[in-house]
CSV table of C-alpha atoms in Angstrom, one decimal:
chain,number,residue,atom,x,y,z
A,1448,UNK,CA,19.1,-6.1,-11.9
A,1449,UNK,CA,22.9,-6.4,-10.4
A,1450,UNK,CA,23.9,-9.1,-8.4
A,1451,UNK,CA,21.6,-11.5,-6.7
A,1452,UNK,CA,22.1,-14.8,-4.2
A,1453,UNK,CA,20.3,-17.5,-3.5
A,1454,UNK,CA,19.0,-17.8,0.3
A,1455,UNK,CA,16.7,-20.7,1.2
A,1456,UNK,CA,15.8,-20.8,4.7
A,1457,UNK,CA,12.4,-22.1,6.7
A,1458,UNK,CA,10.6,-19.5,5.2
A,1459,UNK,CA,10.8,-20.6,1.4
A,1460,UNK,CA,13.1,-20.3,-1.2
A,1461,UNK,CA,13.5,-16.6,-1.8
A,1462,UNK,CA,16.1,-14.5,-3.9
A,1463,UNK,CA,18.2,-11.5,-2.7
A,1464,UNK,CA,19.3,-9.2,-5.5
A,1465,UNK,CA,20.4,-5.2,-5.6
A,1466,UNK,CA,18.6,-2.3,-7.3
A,1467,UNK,CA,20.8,0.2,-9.6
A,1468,UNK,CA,21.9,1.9,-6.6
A,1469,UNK,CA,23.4,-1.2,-5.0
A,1470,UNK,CA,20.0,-1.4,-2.5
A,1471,UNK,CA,19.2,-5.2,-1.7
A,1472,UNK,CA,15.6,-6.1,-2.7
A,1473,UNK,CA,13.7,-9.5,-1.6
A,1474,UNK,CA,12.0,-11.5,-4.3
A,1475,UNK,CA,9.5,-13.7,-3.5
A,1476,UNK,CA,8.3,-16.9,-6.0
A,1477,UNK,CA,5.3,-19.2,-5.4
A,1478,UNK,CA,5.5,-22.4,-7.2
A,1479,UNK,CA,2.8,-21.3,-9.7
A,1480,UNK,CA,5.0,-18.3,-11.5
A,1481,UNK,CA,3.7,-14.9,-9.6
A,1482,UNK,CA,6.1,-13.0,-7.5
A,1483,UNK,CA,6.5,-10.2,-5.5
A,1484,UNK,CA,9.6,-8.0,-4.9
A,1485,UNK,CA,10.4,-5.7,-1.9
A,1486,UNK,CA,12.8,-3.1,-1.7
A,1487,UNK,CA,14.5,-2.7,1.5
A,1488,UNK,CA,14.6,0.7,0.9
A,1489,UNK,CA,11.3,1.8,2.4
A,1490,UNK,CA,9.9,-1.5,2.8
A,1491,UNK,CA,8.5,-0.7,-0.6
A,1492,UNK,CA,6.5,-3.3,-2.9
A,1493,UNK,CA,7.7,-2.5,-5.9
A,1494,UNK,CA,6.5,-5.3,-8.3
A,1495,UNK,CA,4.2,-7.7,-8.0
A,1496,UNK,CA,3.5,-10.3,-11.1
A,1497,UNK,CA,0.7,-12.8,-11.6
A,1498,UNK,CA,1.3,-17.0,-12.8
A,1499,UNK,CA,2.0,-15.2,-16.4
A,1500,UNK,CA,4.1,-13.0,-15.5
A,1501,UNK,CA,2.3,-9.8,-16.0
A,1502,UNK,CA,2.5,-6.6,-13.5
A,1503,UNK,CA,-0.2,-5.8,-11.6
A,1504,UNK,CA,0.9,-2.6,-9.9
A,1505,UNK,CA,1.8,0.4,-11.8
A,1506,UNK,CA,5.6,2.7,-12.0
A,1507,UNK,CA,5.6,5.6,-13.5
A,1508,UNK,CA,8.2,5.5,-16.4
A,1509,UNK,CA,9.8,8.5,-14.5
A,1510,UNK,CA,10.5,7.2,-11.1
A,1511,UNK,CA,13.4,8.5,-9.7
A,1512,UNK,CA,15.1,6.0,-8.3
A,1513,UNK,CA,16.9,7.8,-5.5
A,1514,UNK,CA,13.7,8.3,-3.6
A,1515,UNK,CA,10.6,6.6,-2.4
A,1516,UNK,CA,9.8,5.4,-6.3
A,1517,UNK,CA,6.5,6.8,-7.7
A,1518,UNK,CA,4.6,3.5,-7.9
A,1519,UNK,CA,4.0,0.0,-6.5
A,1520,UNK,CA,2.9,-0.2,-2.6
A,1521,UNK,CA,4.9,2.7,-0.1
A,1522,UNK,CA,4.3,2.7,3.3
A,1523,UNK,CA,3.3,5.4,4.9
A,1524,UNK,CA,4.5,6.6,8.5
A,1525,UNK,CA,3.9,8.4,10.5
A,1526,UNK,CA,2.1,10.5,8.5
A,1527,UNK,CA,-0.2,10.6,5.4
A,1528,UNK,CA,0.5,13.6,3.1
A,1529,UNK,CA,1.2,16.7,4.4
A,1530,UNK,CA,-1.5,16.7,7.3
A,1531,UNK,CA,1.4,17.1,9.8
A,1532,UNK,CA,4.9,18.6,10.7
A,1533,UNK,CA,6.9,15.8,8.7
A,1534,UNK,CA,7.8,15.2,5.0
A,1535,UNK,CA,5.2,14.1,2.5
A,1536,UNK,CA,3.7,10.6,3.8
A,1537,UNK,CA,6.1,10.4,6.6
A,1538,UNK,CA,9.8,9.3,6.8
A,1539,UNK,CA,9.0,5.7,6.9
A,1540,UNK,CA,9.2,5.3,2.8
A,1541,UNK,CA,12.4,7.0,2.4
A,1542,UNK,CA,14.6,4.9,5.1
A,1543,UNK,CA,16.6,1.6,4.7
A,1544,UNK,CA,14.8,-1.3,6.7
A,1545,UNK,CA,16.6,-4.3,7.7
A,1546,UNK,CA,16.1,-8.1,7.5
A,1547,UNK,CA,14.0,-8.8,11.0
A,1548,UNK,CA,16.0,-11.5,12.3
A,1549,UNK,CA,13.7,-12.0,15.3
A,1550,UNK,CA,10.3,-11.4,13.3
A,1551,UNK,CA,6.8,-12.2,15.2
A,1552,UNK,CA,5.4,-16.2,15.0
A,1553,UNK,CA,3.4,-16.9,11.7
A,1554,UNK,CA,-0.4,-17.7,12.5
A,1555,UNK,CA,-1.2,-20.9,11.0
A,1556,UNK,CA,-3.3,-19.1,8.4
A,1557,UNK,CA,-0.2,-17.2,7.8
A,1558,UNK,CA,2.0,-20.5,7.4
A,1559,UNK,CA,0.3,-22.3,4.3
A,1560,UNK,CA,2.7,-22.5,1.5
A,1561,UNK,CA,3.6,-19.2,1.6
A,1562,UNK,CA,6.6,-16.9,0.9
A,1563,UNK,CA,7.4,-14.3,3.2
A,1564,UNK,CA,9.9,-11.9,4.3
A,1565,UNK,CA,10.4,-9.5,7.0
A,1566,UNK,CA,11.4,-6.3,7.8
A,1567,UNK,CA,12.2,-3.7,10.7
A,1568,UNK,CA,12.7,-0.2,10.8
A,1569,UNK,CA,13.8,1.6,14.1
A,1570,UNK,CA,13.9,5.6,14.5
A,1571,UNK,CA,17.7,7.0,14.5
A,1572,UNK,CA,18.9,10.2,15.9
A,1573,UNK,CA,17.8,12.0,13.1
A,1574,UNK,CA,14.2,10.6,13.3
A,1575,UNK,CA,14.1,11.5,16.4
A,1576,UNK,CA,14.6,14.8,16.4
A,1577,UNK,CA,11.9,15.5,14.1
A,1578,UNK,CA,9.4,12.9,15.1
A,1579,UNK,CA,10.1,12.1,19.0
A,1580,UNK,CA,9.3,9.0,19.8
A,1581,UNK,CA,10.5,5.7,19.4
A,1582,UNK,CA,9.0,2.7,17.8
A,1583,UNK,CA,9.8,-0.6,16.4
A,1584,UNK,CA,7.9,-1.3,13.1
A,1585,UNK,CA,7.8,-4.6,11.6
A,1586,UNK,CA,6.2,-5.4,8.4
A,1587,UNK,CA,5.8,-9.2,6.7
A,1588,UNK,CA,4.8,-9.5,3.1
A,1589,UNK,CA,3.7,-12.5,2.0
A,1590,UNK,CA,3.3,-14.0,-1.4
A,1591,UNK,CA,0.9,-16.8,-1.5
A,1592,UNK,CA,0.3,-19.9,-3.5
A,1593,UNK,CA,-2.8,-18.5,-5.0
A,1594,UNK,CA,-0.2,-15.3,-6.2
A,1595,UNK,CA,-2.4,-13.4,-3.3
A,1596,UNK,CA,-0.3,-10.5,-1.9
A,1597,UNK,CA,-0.3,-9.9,1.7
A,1598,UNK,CA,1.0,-6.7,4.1
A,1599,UNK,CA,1.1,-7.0,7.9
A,1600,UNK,CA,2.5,-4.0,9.2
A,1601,UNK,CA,3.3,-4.4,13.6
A,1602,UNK,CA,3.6,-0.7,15.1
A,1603,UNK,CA,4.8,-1.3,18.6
A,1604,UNK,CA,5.3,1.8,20.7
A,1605,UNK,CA,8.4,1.5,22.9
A,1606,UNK,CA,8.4,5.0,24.1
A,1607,UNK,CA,8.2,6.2,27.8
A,1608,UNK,CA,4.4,8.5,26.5
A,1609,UNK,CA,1.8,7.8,24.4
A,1610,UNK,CA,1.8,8.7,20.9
A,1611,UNK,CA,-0.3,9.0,17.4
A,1612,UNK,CA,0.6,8.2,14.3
A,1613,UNK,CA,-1.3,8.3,10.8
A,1614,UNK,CA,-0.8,5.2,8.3
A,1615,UNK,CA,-1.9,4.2,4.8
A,1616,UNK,CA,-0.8,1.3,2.5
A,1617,UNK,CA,0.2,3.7,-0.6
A,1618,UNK,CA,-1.0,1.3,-3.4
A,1619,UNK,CA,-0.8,2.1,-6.8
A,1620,UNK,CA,-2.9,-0.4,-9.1
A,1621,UNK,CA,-2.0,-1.0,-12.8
A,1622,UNK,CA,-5.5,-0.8,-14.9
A,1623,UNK,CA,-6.2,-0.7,-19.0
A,1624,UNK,CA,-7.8,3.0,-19.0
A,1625,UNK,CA,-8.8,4.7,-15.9
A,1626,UNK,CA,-12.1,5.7,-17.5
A,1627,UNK,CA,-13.0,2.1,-17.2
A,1628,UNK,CA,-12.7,1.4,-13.9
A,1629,UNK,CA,-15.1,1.1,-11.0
A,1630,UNK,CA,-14.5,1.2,-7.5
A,1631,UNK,CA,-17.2,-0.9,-5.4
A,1632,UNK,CA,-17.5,-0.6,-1.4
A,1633,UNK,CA,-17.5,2.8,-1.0
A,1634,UNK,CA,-21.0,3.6,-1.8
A,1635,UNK,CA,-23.2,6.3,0.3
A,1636,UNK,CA,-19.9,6.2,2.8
A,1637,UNK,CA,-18.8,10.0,3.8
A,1638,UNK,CA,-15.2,11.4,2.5
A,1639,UNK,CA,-12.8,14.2,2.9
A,1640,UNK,CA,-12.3,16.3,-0.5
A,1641,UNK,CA,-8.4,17.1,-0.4
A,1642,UNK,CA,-9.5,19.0,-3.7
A,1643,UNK,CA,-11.8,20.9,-1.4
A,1644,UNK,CA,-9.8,21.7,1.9
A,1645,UNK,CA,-10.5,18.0,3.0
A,1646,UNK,CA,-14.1,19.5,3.3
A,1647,UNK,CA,-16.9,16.6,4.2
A,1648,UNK,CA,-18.6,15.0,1.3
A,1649,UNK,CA,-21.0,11.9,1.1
A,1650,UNK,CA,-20.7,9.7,-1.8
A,1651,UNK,CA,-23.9,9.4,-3.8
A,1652,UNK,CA,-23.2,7.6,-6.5
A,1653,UNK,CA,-23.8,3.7,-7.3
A,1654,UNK,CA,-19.7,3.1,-7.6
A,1655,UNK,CA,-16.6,5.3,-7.7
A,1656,UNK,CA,-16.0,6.2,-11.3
A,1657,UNK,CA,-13.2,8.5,-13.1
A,1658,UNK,CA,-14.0,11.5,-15.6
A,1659,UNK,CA,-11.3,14.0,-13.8
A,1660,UNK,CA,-8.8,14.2,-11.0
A,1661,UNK,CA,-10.3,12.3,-8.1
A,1662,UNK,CA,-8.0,12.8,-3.9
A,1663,UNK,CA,-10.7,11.4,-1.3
A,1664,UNK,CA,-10.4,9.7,1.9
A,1665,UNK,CA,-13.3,7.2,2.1
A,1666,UNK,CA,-14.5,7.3,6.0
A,1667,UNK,CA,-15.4,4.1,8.2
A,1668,UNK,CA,-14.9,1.8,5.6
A,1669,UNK,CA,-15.8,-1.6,5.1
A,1670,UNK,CA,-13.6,-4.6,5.0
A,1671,UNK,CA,-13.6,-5.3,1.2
A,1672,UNK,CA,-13.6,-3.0,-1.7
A,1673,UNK,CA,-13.7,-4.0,-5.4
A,1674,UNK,CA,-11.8,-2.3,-8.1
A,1675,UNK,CA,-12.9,-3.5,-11.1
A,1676,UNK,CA,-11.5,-3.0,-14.9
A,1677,UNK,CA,-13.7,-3.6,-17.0
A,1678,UNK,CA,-11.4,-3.6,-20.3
A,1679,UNK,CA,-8.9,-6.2,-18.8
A,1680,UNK,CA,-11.7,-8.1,-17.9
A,1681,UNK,CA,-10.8,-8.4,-14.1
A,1682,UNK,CA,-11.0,-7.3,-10.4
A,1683,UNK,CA,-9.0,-6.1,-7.6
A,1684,UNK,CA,-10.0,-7.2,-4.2
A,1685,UNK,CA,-8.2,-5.3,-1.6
A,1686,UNK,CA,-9.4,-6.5,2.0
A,1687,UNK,CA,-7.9,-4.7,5.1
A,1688,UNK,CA,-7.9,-5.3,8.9
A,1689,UNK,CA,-7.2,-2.0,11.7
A,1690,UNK,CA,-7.4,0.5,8.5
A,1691,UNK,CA,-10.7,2.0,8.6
A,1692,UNK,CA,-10.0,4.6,5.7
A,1693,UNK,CA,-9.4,4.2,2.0
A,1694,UNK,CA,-7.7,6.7,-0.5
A,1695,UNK,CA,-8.7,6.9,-3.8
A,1696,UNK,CA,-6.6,8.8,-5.5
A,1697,UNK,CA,-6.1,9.8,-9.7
A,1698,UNK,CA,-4.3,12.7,-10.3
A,1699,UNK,CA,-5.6,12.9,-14.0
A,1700,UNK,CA,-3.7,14.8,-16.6
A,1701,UNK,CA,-2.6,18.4,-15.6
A,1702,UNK,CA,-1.3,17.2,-12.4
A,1703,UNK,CA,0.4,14.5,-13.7
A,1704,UNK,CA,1.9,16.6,-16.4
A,1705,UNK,CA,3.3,18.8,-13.6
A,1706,UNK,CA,4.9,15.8,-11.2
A,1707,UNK,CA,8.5,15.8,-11.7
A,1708,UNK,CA,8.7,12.1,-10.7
A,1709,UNK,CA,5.2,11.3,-13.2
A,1710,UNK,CA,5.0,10.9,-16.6
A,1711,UNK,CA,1.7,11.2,-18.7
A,1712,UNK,CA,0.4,7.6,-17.8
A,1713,UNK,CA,-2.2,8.9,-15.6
A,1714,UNK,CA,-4.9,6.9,-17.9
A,1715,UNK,CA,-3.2,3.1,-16.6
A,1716,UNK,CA,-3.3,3.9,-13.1
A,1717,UNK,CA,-5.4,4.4,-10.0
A,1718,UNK,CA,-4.1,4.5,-6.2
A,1719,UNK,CA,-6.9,2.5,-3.8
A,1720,UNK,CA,-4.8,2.5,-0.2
A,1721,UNK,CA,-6.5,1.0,2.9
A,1722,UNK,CA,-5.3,3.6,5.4
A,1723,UNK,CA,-5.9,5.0,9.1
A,1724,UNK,CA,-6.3,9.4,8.8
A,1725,UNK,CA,-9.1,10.8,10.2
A,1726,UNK,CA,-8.8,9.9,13.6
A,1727,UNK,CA,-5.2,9.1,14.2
A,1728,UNK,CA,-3.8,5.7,15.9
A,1729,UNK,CA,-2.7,6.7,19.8
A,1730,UNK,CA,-0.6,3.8,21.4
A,1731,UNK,CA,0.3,3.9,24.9
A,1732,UNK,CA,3.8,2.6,26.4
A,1733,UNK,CA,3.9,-1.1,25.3
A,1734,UNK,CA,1.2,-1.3,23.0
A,1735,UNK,CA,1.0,-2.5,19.5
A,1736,UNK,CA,-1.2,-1.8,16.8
A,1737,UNK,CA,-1.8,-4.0,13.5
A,1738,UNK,CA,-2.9,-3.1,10.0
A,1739,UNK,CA,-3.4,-6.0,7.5
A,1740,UNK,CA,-3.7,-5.2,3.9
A,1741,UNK,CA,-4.3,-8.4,1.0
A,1742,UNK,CA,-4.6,-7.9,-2.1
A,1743,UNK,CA,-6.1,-10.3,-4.6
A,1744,UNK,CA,-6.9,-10.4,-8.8
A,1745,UNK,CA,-10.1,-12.3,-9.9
A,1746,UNK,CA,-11.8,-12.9,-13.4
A,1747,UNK,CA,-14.7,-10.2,-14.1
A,1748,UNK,CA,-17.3,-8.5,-15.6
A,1749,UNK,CA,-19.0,-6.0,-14.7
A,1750,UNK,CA,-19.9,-6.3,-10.9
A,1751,UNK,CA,-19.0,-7.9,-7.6
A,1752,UNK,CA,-21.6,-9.5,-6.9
A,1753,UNK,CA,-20.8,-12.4,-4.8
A,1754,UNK,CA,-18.4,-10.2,-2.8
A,1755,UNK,CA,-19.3,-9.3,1.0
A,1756,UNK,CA,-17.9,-5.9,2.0
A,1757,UNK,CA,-18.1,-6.1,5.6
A,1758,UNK,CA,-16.6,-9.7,5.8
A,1759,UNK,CA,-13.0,-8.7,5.4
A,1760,UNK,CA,-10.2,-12.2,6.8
């Protein structure tokens, strides 16, 4: 991967190394094997590995690695697709962050035996001109000993007027065969068709399952939602805090075959993003909003029972 450093500091013992195009990226170890490793470019997740070593989030094989890569976890701001005046999913995922030297205080749930790193992004001139208003956005991932995978992103509006902002957690889960899974959580819940004009569905079915391209945004969600795989024998549970949307999102074959950045691996993924769209965040001078995403692997079968949705942290 290029060169890489040692740096050990109160945190934990994490590893600096640089990307083909010379970009640092943070890895984060836990004692037990898993890891986690962020690009500073975008404040991108773009691996995360359990105690054996095996990936849990999915790249496509034709990410282009000059660009917000087409895979792992991208955060998006201020936008969420192209529901606005700015690029696809907002600028956000295609800027540099920086190391936050002066990063927020750990809550003491935060502090226990994890790893964690954090970044800061700040508008420049450029940003400015096409998205007026300044911010300072800080985002701490967190790996922890139980190989649990934690995003707290901090919007803090430091702007003279109010303004709005759309977000989502663009998370891109590895699975055996995307006609296995099941998505539980989002049962009789109302969603926007963005195959339909975003026009207003409600879910009817039992779970979310996959027999052809699938784009909805999941209204008023709950706190926990269960993506199981049945194949592999395991689920996903993704809990969230100040994102009341979810995207669920599989692009299936023909639109994957026409992505420039996707190859035909549209079967072994399937994107499940905790997210805030519908009604947009509005922060007045000062304020600061939160959005906390964790994401977690447990042995399976065929339901989550056991699970309670509306728990959440």
């Amino acid at each position: 991967m290029g060169h890489s450093a040692a740096l050990c500091d109160h945190r934990a013992a994490i590893e600096i190394t640089k990307d083909w195009n010379s970009i640092e990226q943070v890895v984060l170890r836990n004692p037990q094997g898993a890891s986690a490793r962020v690009s500073l470019h975008g404040g991108q997740v773009v691996s995360w590995r359990n105690e054996q070593g095996k990936e849990l989030l999915f790249t496509s094989s034709k990410a282009k690695p000059s660009k917000a890569m087409r895979g792992g976890i991208n955060i998006c701001f201020p936008q969420f697709g192209n529901c606005g005046s700015l690029e696809q999913h907002g600028f956000a995922r295609n800027k540099i962050w920086t190391v936050d030297s002066n990063p927020p205080p750990l809550q003491s749930n935060e502090s226990q035996g994890k790893s964690f790193i954090d970044l800061l992004l700040k508008p420049n001139e450029e940003d400015l001109k096409c998205w007026p208003h300044s911010f300072e956005f800080r985002l701490r991932v967190l790996l922890a000993t139980t190989g649990d995978l934690a995003l707290i992103s901090r919007v803090r509006n430091v702007n003279g007027k109010p303004f709005s902002f759309s977000f989502a957690y663009h998370t891109y889960l590895s699975v055996s065969d995307i006609s296995e899974v099941r998505i539980e959580g989002l049962e009789t819940l109302d969603y926007l068709d963005n195959l339909c004009n975003r026009e207003r569905f409600t879910e009817q079915g039992d779970a979310i399952t996959f027999e052809s391209e699938v784009d909805r945004v999941y209204l008023s969600c709950p706190n926990i939602v269960a993506v199981l795989d049945h194949e592999r024998k395991r689920t996903f549970v993704i809990r969230k805090e100040g994102l009341p949307d979810v995207v669920v999102w599989n692009p299936w074959e023909k639109k994957s075959r026409a992505t420039v950045d996707f190859g035909d691996e549209y079967k072994h993924m399937v994107c499940v993003d905790g997210a805030a769209i519908e009604k947009p965040i509005t922060l007045k001078p000062g304020e600061e909003w939160t959005g906390r995403l964790e994401l977690s692997v447990v042995p399976s079968s065929f339901c989550s029972e056991g699970l309670d949705f509306q728990r959440g942290f």
